[in-house]
PDB file of C-alpha atoms in Angstrom:
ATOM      1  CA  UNK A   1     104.111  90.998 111.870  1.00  0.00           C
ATOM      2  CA  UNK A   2     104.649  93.276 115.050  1.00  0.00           C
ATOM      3  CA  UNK A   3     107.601  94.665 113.515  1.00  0.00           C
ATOM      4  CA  UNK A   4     105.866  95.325 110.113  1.00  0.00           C
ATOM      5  CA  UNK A   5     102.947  97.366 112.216  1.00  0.00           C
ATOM      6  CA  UNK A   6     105.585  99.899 114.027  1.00  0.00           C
ATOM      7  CA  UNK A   7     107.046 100.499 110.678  1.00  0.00           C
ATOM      8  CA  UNK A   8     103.807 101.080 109.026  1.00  0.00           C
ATOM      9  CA  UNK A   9     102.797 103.790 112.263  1.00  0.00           C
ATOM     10  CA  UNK A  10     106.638 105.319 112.076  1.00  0.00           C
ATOM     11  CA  UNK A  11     105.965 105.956 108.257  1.00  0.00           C
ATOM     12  CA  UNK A  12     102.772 107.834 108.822  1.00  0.00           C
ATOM     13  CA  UNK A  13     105.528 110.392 110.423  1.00  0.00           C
ATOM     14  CA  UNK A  14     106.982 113.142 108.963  1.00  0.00           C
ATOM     15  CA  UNK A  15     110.456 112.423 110.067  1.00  0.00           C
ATOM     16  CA  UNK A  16     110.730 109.364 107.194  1.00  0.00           C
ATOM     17  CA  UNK A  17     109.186 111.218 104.265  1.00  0.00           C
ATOM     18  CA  UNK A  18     112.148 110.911 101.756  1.00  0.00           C
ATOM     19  CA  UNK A  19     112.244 106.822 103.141  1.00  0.00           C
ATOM     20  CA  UNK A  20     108.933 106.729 102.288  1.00  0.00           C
ATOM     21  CA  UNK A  21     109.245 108.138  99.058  1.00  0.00           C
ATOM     22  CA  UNK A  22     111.705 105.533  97.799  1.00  0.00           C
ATOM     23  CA  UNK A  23     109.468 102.992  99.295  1.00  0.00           C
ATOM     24  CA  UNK A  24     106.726 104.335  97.161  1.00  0.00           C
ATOM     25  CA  UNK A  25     108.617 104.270  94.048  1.00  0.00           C
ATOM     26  CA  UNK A  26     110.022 100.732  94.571  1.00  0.00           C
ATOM     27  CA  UNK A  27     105.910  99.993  94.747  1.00  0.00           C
ATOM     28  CA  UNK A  28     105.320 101.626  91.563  1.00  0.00           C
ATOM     29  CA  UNK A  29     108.219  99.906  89.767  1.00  0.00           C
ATOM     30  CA  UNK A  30     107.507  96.594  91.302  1.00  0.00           C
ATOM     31  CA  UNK A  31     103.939  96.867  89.857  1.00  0.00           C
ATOM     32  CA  UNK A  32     105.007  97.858  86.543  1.00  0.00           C
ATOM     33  CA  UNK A  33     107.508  95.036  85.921  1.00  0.00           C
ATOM     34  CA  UNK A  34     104.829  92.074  87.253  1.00  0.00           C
ATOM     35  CA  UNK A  35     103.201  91.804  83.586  1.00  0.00           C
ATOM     36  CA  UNK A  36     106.625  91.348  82.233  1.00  0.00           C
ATOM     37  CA  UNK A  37     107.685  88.650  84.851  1.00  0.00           C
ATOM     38  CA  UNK A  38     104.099  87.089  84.321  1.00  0.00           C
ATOM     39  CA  UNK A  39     105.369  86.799  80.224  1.00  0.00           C
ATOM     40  CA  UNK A  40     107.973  84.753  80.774  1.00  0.00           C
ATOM     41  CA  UNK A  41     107.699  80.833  82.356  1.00  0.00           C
ATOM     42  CA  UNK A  42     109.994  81.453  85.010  1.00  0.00           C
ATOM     43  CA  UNK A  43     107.285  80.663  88.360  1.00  0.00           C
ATOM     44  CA  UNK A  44     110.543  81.118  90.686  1.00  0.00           C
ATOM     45  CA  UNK A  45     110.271  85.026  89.434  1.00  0.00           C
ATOM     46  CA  UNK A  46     106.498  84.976  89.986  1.00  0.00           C
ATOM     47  CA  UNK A  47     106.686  84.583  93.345  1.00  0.00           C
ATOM     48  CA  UNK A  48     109.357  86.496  94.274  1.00  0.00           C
ATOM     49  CA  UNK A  49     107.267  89.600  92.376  1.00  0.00           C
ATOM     50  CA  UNK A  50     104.447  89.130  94.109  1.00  0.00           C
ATOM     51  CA  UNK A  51     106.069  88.490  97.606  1.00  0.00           C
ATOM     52  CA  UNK A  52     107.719  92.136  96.782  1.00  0.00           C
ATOM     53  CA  UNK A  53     104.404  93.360  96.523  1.00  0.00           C
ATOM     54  CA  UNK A  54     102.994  91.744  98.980  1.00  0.00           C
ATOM     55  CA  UNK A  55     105.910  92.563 101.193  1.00  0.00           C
ATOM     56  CA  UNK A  56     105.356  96.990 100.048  1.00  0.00           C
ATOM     57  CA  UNK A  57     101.319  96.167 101.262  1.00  0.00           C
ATOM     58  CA  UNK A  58     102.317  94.821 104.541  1.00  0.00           C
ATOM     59  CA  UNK A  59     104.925  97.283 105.171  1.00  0.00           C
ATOM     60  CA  UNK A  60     102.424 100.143 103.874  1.00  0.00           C
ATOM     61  CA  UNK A  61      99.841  98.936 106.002  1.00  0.00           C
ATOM     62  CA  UNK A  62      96.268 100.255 106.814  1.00  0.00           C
ATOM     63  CA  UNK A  63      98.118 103.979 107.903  1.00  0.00           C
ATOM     64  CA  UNK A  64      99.619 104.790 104.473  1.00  0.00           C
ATOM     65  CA  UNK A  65      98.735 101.833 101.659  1.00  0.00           C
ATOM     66  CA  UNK A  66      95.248 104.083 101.274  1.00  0.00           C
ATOM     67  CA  UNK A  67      97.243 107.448 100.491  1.00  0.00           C
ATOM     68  CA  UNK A  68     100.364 105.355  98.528  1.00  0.00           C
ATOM     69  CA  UNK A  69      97.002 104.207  96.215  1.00  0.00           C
ATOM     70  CA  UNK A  70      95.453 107.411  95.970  1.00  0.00           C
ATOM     71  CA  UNK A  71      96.943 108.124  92.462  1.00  0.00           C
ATOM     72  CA  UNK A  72      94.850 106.676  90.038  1.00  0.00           C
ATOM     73  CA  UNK A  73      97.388 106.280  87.630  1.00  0.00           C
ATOM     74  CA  UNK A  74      99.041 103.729  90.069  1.00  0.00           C
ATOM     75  CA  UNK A  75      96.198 102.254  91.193  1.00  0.00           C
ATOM     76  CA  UNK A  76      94.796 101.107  87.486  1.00  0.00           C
ATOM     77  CA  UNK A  77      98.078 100.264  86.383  1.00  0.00           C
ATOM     78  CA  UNK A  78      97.583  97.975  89.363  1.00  0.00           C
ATOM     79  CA  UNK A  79      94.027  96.829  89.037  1.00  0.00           C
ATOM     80  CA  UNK A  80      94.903  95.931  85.293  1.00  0.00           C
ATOM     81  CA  UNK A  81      97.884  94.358  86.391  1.00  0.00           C
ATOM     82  CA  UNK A  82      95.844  91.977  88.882  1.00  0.00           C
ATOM     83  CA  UNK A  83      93.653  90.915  85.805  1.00  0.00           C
ATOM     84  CA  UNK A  84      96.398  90.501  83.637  1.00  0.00           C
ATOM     85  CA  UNK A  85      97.962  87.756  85.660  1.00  0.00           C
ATOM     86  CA  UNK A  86      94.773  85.873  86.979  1.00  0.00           C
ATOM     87  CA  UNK A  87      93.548  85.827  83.403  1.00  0.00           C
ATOM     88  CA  UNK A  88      92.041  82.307  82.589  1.00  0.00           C
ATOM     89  CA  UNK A  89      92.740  79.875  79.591  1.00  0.00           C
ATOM     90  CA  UNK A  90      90.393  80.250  77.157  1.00  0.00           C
ATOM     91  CA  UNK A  91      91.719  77.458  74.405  1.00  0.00           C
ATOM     92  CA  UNK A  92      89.626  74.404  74.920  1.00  0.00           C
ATOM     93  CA  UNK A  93      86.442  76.099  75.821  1.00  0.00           C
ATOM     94  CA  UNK A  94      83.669  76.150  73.337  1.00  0.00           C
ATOM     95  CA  UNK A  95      80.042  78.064  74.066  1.00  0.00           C
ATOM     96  CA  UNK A  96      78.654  75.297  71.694  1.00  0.00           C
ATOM     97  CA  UNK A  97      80.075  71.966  72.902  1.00  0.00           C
ATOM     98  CA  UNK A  98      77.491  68.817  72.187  1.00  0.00           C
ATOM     99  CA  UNK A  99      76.987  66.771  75.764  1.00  0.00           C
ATOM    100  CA  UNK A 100      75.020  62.746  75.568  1.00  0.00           C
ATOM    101  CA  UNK A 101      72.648  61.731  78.490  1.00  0.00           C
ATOM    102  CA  UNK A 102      75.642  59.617  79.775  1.00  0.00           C
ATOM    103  CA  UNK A 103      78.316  62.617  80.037  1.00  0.00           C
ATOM    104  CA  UNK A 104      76.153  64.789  81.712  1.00  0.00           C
ATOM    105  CA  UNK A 105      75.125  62.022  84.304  1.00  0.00           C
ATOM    106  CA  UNK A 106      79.174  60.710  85.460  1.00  0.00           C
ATOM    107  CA  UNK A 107      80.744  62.217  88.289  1.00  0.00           C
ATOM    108  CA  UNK A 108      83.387  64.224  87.435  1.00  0.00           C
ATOM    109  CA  UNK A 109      86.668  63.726  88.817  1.00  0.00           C
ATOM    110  CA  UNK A 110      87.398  66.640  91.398  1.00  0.00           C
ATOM    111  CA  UNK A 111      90.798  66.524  91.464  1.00  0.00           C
ATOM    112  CA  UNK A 112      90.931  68.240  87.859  1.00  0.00           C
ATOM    113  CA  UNK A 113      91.109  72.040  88.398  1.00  0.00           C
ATOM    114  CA  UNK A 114      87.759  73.811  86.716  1.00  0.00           C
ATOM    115  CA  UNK A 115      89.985  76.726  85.495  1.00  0.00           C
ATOM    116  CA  UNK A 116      93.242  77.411  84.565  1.00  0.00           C
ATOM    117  CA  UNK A 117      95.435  80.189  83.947  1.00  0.00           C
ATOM    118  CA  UNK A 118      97.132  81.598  81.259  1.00  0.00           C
ATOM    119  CA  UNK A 119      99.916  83.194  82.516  1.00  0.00           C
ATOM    120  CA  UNK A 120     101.169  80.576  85.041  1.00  0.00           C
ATOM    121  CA  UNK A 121     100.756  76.879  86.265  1.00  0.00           C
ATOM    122  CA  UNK A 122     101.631  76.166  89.558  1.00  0.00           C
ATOM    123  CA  UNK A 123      99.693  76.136  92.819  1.00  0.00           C
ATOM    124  CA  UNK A 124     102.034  77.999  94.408  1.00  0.00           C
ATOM    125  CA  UNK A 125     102.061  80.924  92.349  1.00  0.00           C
ATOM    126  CA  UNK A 126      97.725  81.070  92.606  1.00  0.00           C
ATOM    127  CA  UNK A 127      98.002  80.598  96.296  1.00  0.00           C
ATOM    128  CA  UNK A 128     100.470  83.649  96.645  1.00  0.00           C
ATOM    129  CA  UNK A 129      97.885  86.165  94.250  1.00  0.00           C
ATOM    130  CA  UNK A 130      95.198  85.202  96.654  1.00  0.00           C
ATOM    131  CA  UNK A 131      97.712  86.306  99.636  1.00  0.00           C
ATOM    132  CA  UNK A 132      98.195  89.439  97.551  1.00  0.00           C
ATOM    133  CA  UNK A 133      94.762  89.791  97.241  1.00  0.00           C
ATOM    134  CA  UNK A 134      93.754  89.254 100.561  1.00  0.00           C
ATOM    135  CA  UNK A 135      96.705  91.605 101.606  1.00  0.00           C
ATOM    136  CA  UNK A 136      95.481  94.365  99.742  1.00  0.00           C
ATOM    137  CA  UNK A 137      91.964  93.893 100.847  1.00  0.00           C
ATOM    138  CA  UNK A 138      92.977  93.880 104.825  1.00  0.00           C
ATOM    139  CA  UNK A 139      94.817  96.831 104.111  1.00  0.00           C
ATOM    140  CA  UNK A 140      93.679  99.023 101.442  1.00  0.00           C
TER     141      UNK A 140
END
């Protein structure tokens, strides 16, 4: 994590401006190609799109992520991107379901999930948008 800071500081520089250039556009093309990945079932791909991301925010940091974001092109196509994945499952939910006395008054069983969401399954994957998340709020 060390490591990841000095980078970030060394990029603010002007000697690395073409290296951060690429960098920038490996962002932008990473962020563009998540819906896609998020189409298909493969979870394995999931993650490893949204540890590239996550990886670009680290590296970014607090020094540069603000200015990398600046566009607003990039940054809705990233906001809408962020929805587009943690969008919820909406078959099995009815605004006009008919509840007894005796449903409303058993326990539920925690273990089942209150939401789930469309465009993936596993824990794993959930656990690594909130990283994401978190990552961008540290450092944006």
């Amino acid at each position: 994590n060390d490591v990841l800071q000095k980078l970030s500081i060394e990029l603010s520089s002007s000697n690395f401006k073409c290296l951060l250039e690429n960098l920038e556009e490996g962002f932008y093309s990473g962020i563009n190609s998540l819906p896609r990945k998020f189409n298909g079932i493969d979870e394995r791909e999931q993650l490893a799109s949204l540890n590239l991301i996550i990886g670009y925010i680290c590296l970014f940091g607090k020094h540069k992520l603000s200015q990398v974001l600046l566009s607003a092109t990039h940054l809705n196509k990233l906001m809408h991107t962020l929805m587009h994945i943690s969008e919820l499952e909406r078959t099995g939910v009815s605004l006009l379901e008919e509840y007894t006395i005796k449903e409303l008054n058993m326990n539920p069983d925690l273990r089942t999930p209150w939401r789930n969401f469309r465009h993936f399954k596993e824990e794993s994957v959930k656990n690594k948008l909130e990283t994401l998340c978190a990552s961008l709020a540290k450092f944006g």
